XYZ file of N, CA, C and O in Angstrom:
532
model
N -92.966 1.205 -50.776
C -92.225 1.131 -49.344
C -92.677 2.212 -48.570
O -92.088 2.143 -47.371
N -92.715 3.621 -48.830
C -92.980 4.689 -48.007
C -93.791 4.709 -46.891
O -94.414 5.431 -46.325
N -94.138 3.409 -45.937
C -94.507 3.215 -44.813
C -93.490 2.911 -43.935
O -92.686 2.215 -44.258
N -93.293 3.609 -42.435
C -92.401 3.198 -41.847
C -93.217 3.022 -40.068
O -94.357 3.589 -40.100
N -92.733 1.859 -39.669
C -93.265 1.251 -38.402
C -92.311 1.412 -37.061
O -91.027 1.815 -37.544
N -92.565 1.893 -36.242
C -91.827 1.635 -34.791
C -91.580 0.279 -34.436
O -91.842 -0.404 -34.708
N -90.008 0.432 -33.979
C -89.439 -0.949 -33.776
C -90.084 -1.219 -32.600
O -89.939 -2.711 -31.815
N -90.584 -0.653 -31.928
C -91.834 -0.940 -30.644
C -93.180 -1.519 -30.767
O -93.952 -1.959 -30.297
N -93.657 -1.802 -32.270
C -95.037 -2.078 -32.729
C -96.003 -1.101 -33.090
O -96.884 -1.675 -33.286
N -96.009 0.207 -33.003
C -96.974 1.216 -33.091
C -97.181 1.387 -34.514
O -96.886 0.554 -35.408
N -98.088 2.229 -34.636
C -98.519 2.790 -35.798
C -97.844 2.956 -36.975
O -97.065 3.637 -36.757
N -98.114 2.975 -38.343
C -98.037 2.947 -39.275
C -97.221 4.384 -39.420
O -98.331 5.457 -39.381
N -96.454 5.025 -40.541
C -96.095 6.586 -40.313
C -95.825 6.918 -42.083
O -94.844 5.721 -42.174
N -95.958 7.676 -42.462
C -95.508 8.125 -44.108
C -93.820 8.390 -43.137
O -93.667 9.104 -42.063
N -93.279 8.617 -44.380
C -91.824 9.261 -44.671
C -91.822 10.403 -43.943
O -91.076 10.595 -43.054
N -92.482 11.478 -44.204
C -92.784 12.750 -43.974
C -92.692 13.120 -42.143
O -92.286 13.642 -41.233
N -93.921 12.016 -42.019
C -94.314 11.683 -40.622
C -93.497 11.046 -39.536
O -92.733 11.774 -38.618
N -92.509 10.266 -40.209
C -91.357 9.640 -39.233
C -90.277 10.785 -39.110
O -89.476 11.055 -38.245
N -89.738 11.150 -40.260
C -88.537 12.334 -40.140
C -89.229 13.491 -39.106
O -88.282 14.089 -38.750
N -90.276 13.627 -39.379
C -90.886 14.729 -38.621
C -90.641 14.480 -36.758
O -90.479 15.547 -36.170
N -91.408 13.335 -36.854
C -91.565 12.981 -35.546
C -90.170 12.663 -35.039
O -89.727 12.702 -33.755
N -88.765 12.372 -35.361
C -87.676 11.460 -34.722
C -87.972 9.895 -34.882
O -87.773 8.992 -35.084
N -88.173 10.111 -33.391
C -88.787 8.820 -32.664
C -90.208 8.746 -32.493
O -90.960 9.551 -32.784
N -90.629 7.345 -33.038
C -91.950 6.932 -32.729
C -92.856 7.468 -31.544
O -91.783 7.612 -30.560
N -93.772 7.723 -31.091
C -94.319 8.332 -30.280
C -94.351 7.140 -29.008
O -94.186 7.504 -27.472
N -93.991 5.938 -29.154
C -93.814 4.842 -28.126
C -92.262 4.762 -27.919
O -92.215 4.113 -26.956
N -91.385 5.603 -28.417
C -89.886 5.462 -28.151
C -88.903 4.632 -28.783
O -88.298 4.590 -28.788
N -89.800 3.766 -29.753
C -88.857 3.332 -30.950
C -88.592 3.698 -31.838
O -88.596 5.169 -32.142
N -87.970 3.597 -32.557
C -87.229 3.337 -34.051
C -87.955 3.832 -35.119
O -88.339 2.650 -35.164
N -88.045 4.723 -36.191
C -88.976 3.926 -37.253
C -88.095 3.163 -38.037
O -87.192 3.812 -38.619
N -88.564 2.325 -39.193
C -87.884 1.227 -39.718
C -88.544 1.080 -40.423
O -89.946 1.393 -40.703
N -88.512 0.681 -41.801
C -89.863 0.332 -43.087
C -89.962 -0.460 -42.620
O -90.021 -1.591 -42.161
N -91.629 -0.262 -43.008
C -92.746 -1.441 -42.630
C -92.396 -2.629 -43.688
O -91.937 -2.294 -44.766
N -92.395 -4.025 -43.135
C -92.438 -5.186 -44.210
C -91.044 -5.403 -44.461
O -89.843 -4.613 -43.935
N -90.631 -6.427 -44.851
C -89.489 -6.603 -45.455
C -88.685 -6.323 -46.781
O -89.492 -6.012 -47.548
N -87.893 -5.146 -46.625
C -87.491 -4.754 -48.015
C -86.866 -5.438 -48.832
O -86.182 -6.478 -48.550
N -87.285 -5.411 -49.296
C -86.433 -6.630 -50.753
C -86.026 -5.270 -51.999
O -87.368 -4.984 -52.777
N -84.724 -5.455 -51.770
C -84.149 -4.123 -52.808
C -84.050 -5.131 -54.336
O -83.885 -4.302 -55.601
N -84.073 -6.215 -54.434
C -83.320 -7.015 -55.523
C -82.283 -6.767 -56.373
O -81.373 -6.537 -55.362
N -81.958 -6.913 -57.369
C -80.742 -6.908 -58.144
C -80.586 -5.252 -58.829
O -81.341 -5.208 -59.310
N -79.291 -4.370 -58.729
C -79.410 -3.171 -58.980
C -79.433 -3.341 -60.979
O -79.122 -4.451 -61.108
N -79.750 -2.387 -61.153
C -79.733 -2.118 -62.985
C -78.475 -2.569 -63.680
O -77.175 -2.450 -63.177
N -78.905 -3.522 -64.629
C -77.222 -3.427 -65.450
C -76.908 -2.463 -65.470
O -77.103 -1.269 -65.973
N -75.138 -2.356 -65.230
C -74.213 -1.270 -65.709
C -74.208 0.093 -64.417
O -73.335 0.495 -64.507
N -74.723 -0.655 -63.424
C -74.483 0.351 -61.928
C -73.021 0.157 -61.668
O -72.509 -1.092 -61.517
N -72.538 1.117 -61.443
C -71.067 1.236 -61.161
C -71.070 0.445 -59.320
O -72.060 0.595 -58.928
N -69.754 -0.032 -59.526
C -69.452 -0.571 -58.082
C -69.319 0.436 -56.904
O -69.039 0.522 -55.693
N -69.501 2.074 -57.199
C -68.775 2.924 -55.851
C -70.147 3.229 -55.115
O -71.350 2.489 -55.088
N -70.093 3.404 -53.581
C -70.671 3.639 -52.578
C -71.876 4.857 -52.883
O -73.007 4.211 -52.903
N -71.592 5.463 -53.631
C -72.461 6.557 -54.028
C -73.383 6.014 -54.860
O -75.056 6.323 -54.952
N -73.076 5.106 -56.051
C -74.429 4.843 -57.109
C -74.973 3.498 -56.484
O -76.107 3.557 -56.759
N -74.208 3.024 -55.520
C -75.233 1.610 -54.754
C -76.144 2.495 -54.210
O -77.261 2.239 -53.911
N -75.840 3.674 -53.160
C -76.849 4.270 -52.520
C -77.876 5.314 -52.790
O -78.842 4.741 -52.624
N -77.623 5.454 -54.084
C -78.063 6.205 -54.719
C -79.624 5.165 -55.481
O -80.589 5.005 -55.323
N -78.854 4.301 -56.059
C -80.168 2.920 -56.312
C -80.825 2.274 -54.855
O -82.155 2.518 -55.087
N -80.326 2.194 -53.491
C -81.355 1.399 -52.836
C -81.667 2.989 -52.391
O -83.166 2.061 -51.725
N -81.168 3.840 -51.939
C -82.452 4.686 -51.575
C -83.902 5.490 -52.376
O -84.699 5.192 -52.015
N -83.136 4.927 -53.781
C -84.754 4.904 -54.562
C -86.090 3.619 -54.377
O -87.140 4.207 -54.425
N -85.108 3.144 -53.796
C -85.858 1.291 -53.710
C -86.614 1.804 -52.447
O -87.987 1.820 -52.401
N -86.059 2.411 -51.522
C -86.781 2.585 -50.265
C -87.530 3.846 -49.917
O -88.123 3.841 -49.228
N -87.069 4.903 -50.600
C -88.371 5.908 -50.692
C -88.427 6.506 -51.785
O -88.133 7.773 -52.008
N -89.442 5.857 -52.237
C -89.806 6.208 -53.774
C -90.812 7.035 -53.472
O -90.823 8.265 -55.157
N -91.139 7.975 -52.848
C -91.877 9.092 -52.801
C -91.296 10.483 -53.049
O -91.694 11.316 -53.480
N -89.737 10.481 -52.701
C -89.005 11.561 -53.028
C -88.544 11.184 -54.372
O -88.020 10.230 -55.109
N -89.315 12.637 -55.484
C -88.318 12.434 -56.849
C -86.979 12.038 -56.993
O -86.112 12.354 -56.107
N -86.917 11.508 -57.960
C -85.008 10.967 -58.285
C -84.480 11.718 -58.120
O -83.343 11.746 -57.416
N -84.131 12.935 -58.833
C -83.222 14.099 -58.824
C -83.154 14.771 -57.281
O -82.440 14.748 -56.994
N -84.138 14.659 -56.415
C -83.795 15.163 -54.932
C -83.362 14.318 -54.153
O -82.587 14.466 -53.538
N -83.503 12.464 -54.348
C -82.848 11.996 -53.876
C -81.722 11.418 -54.018
O -80.491 11.362 -53.555
N -80.844 11.907 -55.551
C -79.741 11.688 -56.375
C -79.026 12.697 -55.712
O -77.646 12.659 -54.797
N -79.568 14.096 -55.254
C -78.978 15.375 -54.775
C -78.363 15.026 -53.119
O -77.292 15.165 -52.680
N -79.485 14.128 -52.344
C -79.190 14.154 -51.010
C -78.408 13.417 -50.999
O -77.284 13.176 -50.244
N -78.337 11.824 -51.806
C -77.213 10.892 -51.531
C -75.881 11.738 -52.048
O -74.764 11.093 -51.353
N -75.679 12.053 -53.398
C -74.214 13.038 -53.249
C -73.747 13.430 -52.330
O -72.756 13.534 -51.761
N -74.950 14.599 -51.580
C -74.438 15.847 -50.520
C -74.065 14.966 -49.314
O -72.809 15.199 -48.939
N -74.833 13.552 -49.038
C -74.142 13.152 -47.905
C -73.052 12.565 -47.922
O -72.583 12.015 -46.928
N -73.076 11.468 -49.015
C -71.815 10.703 -49.300
C -70.530 11.694 -50.196
O -70.049 10.598 -51.089
N -70.102 12.492 -49.090
C -69.061 12.953 -50.474
C -67.371 12.259 -49.457
O -66.656 13.024 -49.487
N -67.533 10.967 -49.322
C -66.338 10.458 -48.472
C -66.632 9.170 -49.249
O -67.554 8.869 -49.223
N -65.493 8.709 -49.287
C -65.387 7.117 -49.501
C -66.184 6.205 -48.446
O -65.653 6.086 -47.257
N -66.539 5.211 -48.878
C -67.523 4.155 -47.772
C -66.858 2.520 -48.415
O -67.519 2.313 -48.847
N -65.448 2.278 -48.065
C -64.796 1.171 -48.319
C -65.540 0.102 -48.014
O -66.128 -0.455 -47.073
N -65.675 -0.995 -49.289
C -66.343 -2.445 -48.902
C -65.081 -3.567 -48.547
O -64.285 -3.411 -49.781
N -64.454 -4.015 -47.415
C -63.613 -5.136 -47.584
C -64.116 -5.854 -46.736
O -65.201 -7.083 -46.356
N -63.328 -7.448 -47.630
C -63.608 -8.987 -47.701
C -62.973 -9.277 -46.115
O -61.642 -8.870 -46.091
N -63.609 -9.702 -45.472
C -63.107 -9.772 -43.941
C -62.654 -11.722 -43.995
O -61.763 -12.011 -43.126
N -63.501 -12.306 -44.718
C -63.373 -13.478 -44.598
C -63.716 -14.153 -46.409
O -64.531 -13.367 -46.808
N -63.497 -14.954 -46.678
C -64.105 -15.542 -47.934
C -65.393 -15.031 -48.080
O -66.224 -16.109 -47.294
N -65.764 -14.222 -49.370
C -67.467 -14.415 -49.303
C -67.875 -13.870 -48.508
O -69.531 -13.859 -47.785
N -67.272 -12.762 -47.609
C -67.693 -12.123 -46.065
C -67.273 -10.479 -46.256
O -66.107 -10.902 -46.009
N -68.410 -9.854 -46.973
C -67.801 -8.569 -46.858
C -68.372 -7.655 -45.819
O -69.715 -7.803 -45.765
N -67.777 -6.527 -45.678
C -68.499 -5.263 -44.690
C -68.102 -3.989 -45.035
O -67.292 -4.210 -45.627
N -68.717 -3.145 -45.054
C -68.832 -1.770 -45.208
C -68.009 -1.362 -44.078
O -68.124 -1.346 -42.787
N -67.242 -0.555 -44.419
C -66.103 0.369 -43.704
C -66.864 1.464 -42.751
O -66.674 2.325 -43.562
N -68.193 1.775 -41.887
C -68.731 3.033 -41.998
C -67.589 4.235 -40.763
O -68.860 4.869 -40.668
N -66.475 3.810 -40.680
C -66.011 4.957 -39.611
C -65.034 5.913 -40.951
O -63.770 6.448 -40.161
N -65.310 6.050 -42.109
C -64.366 6.467 -43.091
C -64.875 8.143 -42.988
O -64.348 8.999 -43.992
N -66.081 8.377 -42.821
C -66.544 9.856 -43.030
C -65.884 10.837 -42.236
O -64.805 10.744 -41.479
N -66.828 12.134 -41.986
C -65.692 13.025 -41.195
C -65.730 12.734 -39.925
O -64.783 14.059 -39.346
N -66.139 12.427 -39.413
C -66.394 12.098 -37.765
C -65.585 10.847 -37.599
O -65.809 10.466 -36.349
N -65.250 10.124 -38.364
C -64.900 8.903 -37.960
C -65.890 8.213 -37.514
O -65.175 7.132 -36.347
N -67.120 7.839 -37.279
C -68.198 7.000 -36.592
C -69.399 6.814 -37.738
O -69.426 7.233 -38.860
N -69.817 5.619 -37.710
C -70.794 4.880 -38.684
C -71.814 6.098 -38.694
O -72.551 6.095 -39.743
N -72.168 6.776 -37.894
C -73.295 7.798 -37.600
C -73.311 8.903 -38.806
O -74.250 9.681 -39.724
N -71.856 9.050 -39.369
C -71.772 9.894 -40.548
C -72.577 9.278 -42.402
O -72.982 10.155 -42.879
N -72.898 8.107 -41.948
C -73.657 7.110 -42.311
C -75.388 7.486 -42.834
O -76.075 8.379 -43.667
N -75.659 7.685 -41.955
C -76.645 7.457 -41.572
C -77.440 8.989 -41.044
O -78.105 9.722 -41.864
N -76.799 9.312 -40.200
C -77.608 11.013 -39.538
C -76.847 12.354 -41.012
O -78.270 12.929 -41.490
N -75.849 11.894 -41.730
C -76.109 12.491 -42.832
C -76.558 12.622 -43.951
O -77.578 13.635 -44.563
N -77.236 11.103 -44.100
C -78.143 10.988 -45.478
C -79.800 11.752 -44.614
O -80.198 12.014 -45.272
N -79.964 11.276 -43.342
C -81.399 11.763 -42.453
C -81.446 13.299 -43.066
O -82.451 13.871 -43.138
N -80.270 13.922 -42.560
C -80.003 15.507 -42.349
C -80.606 15.862 -43.678
O -81.322 17.132 -43.768
N -80.014 15.324 -44.487
C -80.215 16.100 -46.225
C -81.534 15.593 -46.329
O -82.058 16.539 -47.350
N -81.823 14.551 -46.018
C -83.481 14.176 -46.419
C -84.313 15.063 -46.171
O -85.495 15.595 -46.522
N -83.849 14.997 -44.725
C -85.215 16.118 -44.068
C -85.456 17.282 -44.889
O -86.290 17.949 -44.904
N -83.968 18.077 -44.943
C -83.761 19.417 -45.759
C -84.690 19.529 -46.854
O -85.397 20.618 -47.387
N -84.774 18.100 -47.318
C -85.119 18.429 -48.836
C -86.966 18.140 -49.166
O -87.604 18.340 -50.022
N -87.350 17.318 -47.698
C -88.871 16.892 -47.942
C -89.770 17.662 -46.563
O -90.835 17.565 -47.101
N -88.980 18.183 -45.625
C -89.789 18.650 -44.922
C -89.967 20.088 -45.589
O -89.260 20.811 -45.913
N -91.320 20.755 -45.166
C -91.501 22.141 -45.230
C -90.809 23.366 -45.066
O -90.084 23.160 -43.818
N -90.710 24.380 -45.908
C -89.323 25.290 -45.601
C -89.954 25.871 -44.477
O -91.387 26.732 -44.347
N -88.935 26.670 -43.727
C -89.300 27.390 -42.202
C -89.626 26.188 -41.329
O -90.134 26.272 -40.187
N -90.087 24.939 -41.538
C -90.499 23.833 -40.938
C -88.753 23.801 -39.320
O -87.723 23.922 -39.983
N -89.642 23.879 -38.504
C -88.309 23.610 -37.036
C -88.127 22.166 -37.173
O -88.508 21.533 -37.330
N -86.437 22.151 -37.355
C -85.868 20.751 -37.516
C -84.964 20.695 -36.112
O -83.850 19.763 -36.131
N -84.872 21.612 -35.543
C -83.915 21.133 -34.002
C -84.709 20.938 -33.067
O -84.004 20.402 -32.173
N -85.808 21.085 -32.827
C -86.711 20.779 -31.641
C -86.517 19.109 -31.166
O -86.779 18.111 -32.311
N -86.549 18.550 -30.328
C -86.635 17.350 -30.207
C -87.669 17.384 -28.979
O -87.992 17.403 -27.650
N -89.069 16.812 -29.369
C -90.453 16.942 -28.789
C -90.065 15.960 -27.638
O -90.915 16.514 -26.195
N -89.335 14.950 -27.278
C -89.283 14.155 -26.051
C -88.622 15.176 -24.804
O -88.615 15.056 -23.924
N -87.764 15.791 -25.272
C -86.746 16.777 -24.204
C -87.364 18.290 -24.720
O -86.940 19.068 -23.564
N -88.249 18.679 -25.126
C -88.616 19.771 -25.468
C -89.927 20.324 -24.016
O -89.623 21.801 -23.504
N -90.580 19.630 -23.493
C -91.183 20.092 -22.283
C -90.391 19.567 -21.370
O -89.274 19.432 -20.777
């Protein structure tokens, strides 16, 4: 799965290329190429958000070693993400329980920790090419 494409139809990129670039050259966001098919979690997988996130991350970014990915998930999700039934058989994740009480706590914390684990040491991680010039 480690191939990503722009939401605006640009060329494929590897995980490290997508993380390094941030936005795609065409201004789109990188998303997994093709339809992600996660299947069913392994028997015995607990119902916690961290356990589910660990399993899903391993399906979506298999090029990152399992121990590294586990460390990313555990560090990123040190808060509860409840799943609430809003009507019969319709469940939603409440993404506002993180440190800043915003949905970005889920995605941004995971991405930041994934970047720290996968990009080379000393690599500039704060510049935004779109506004640097």
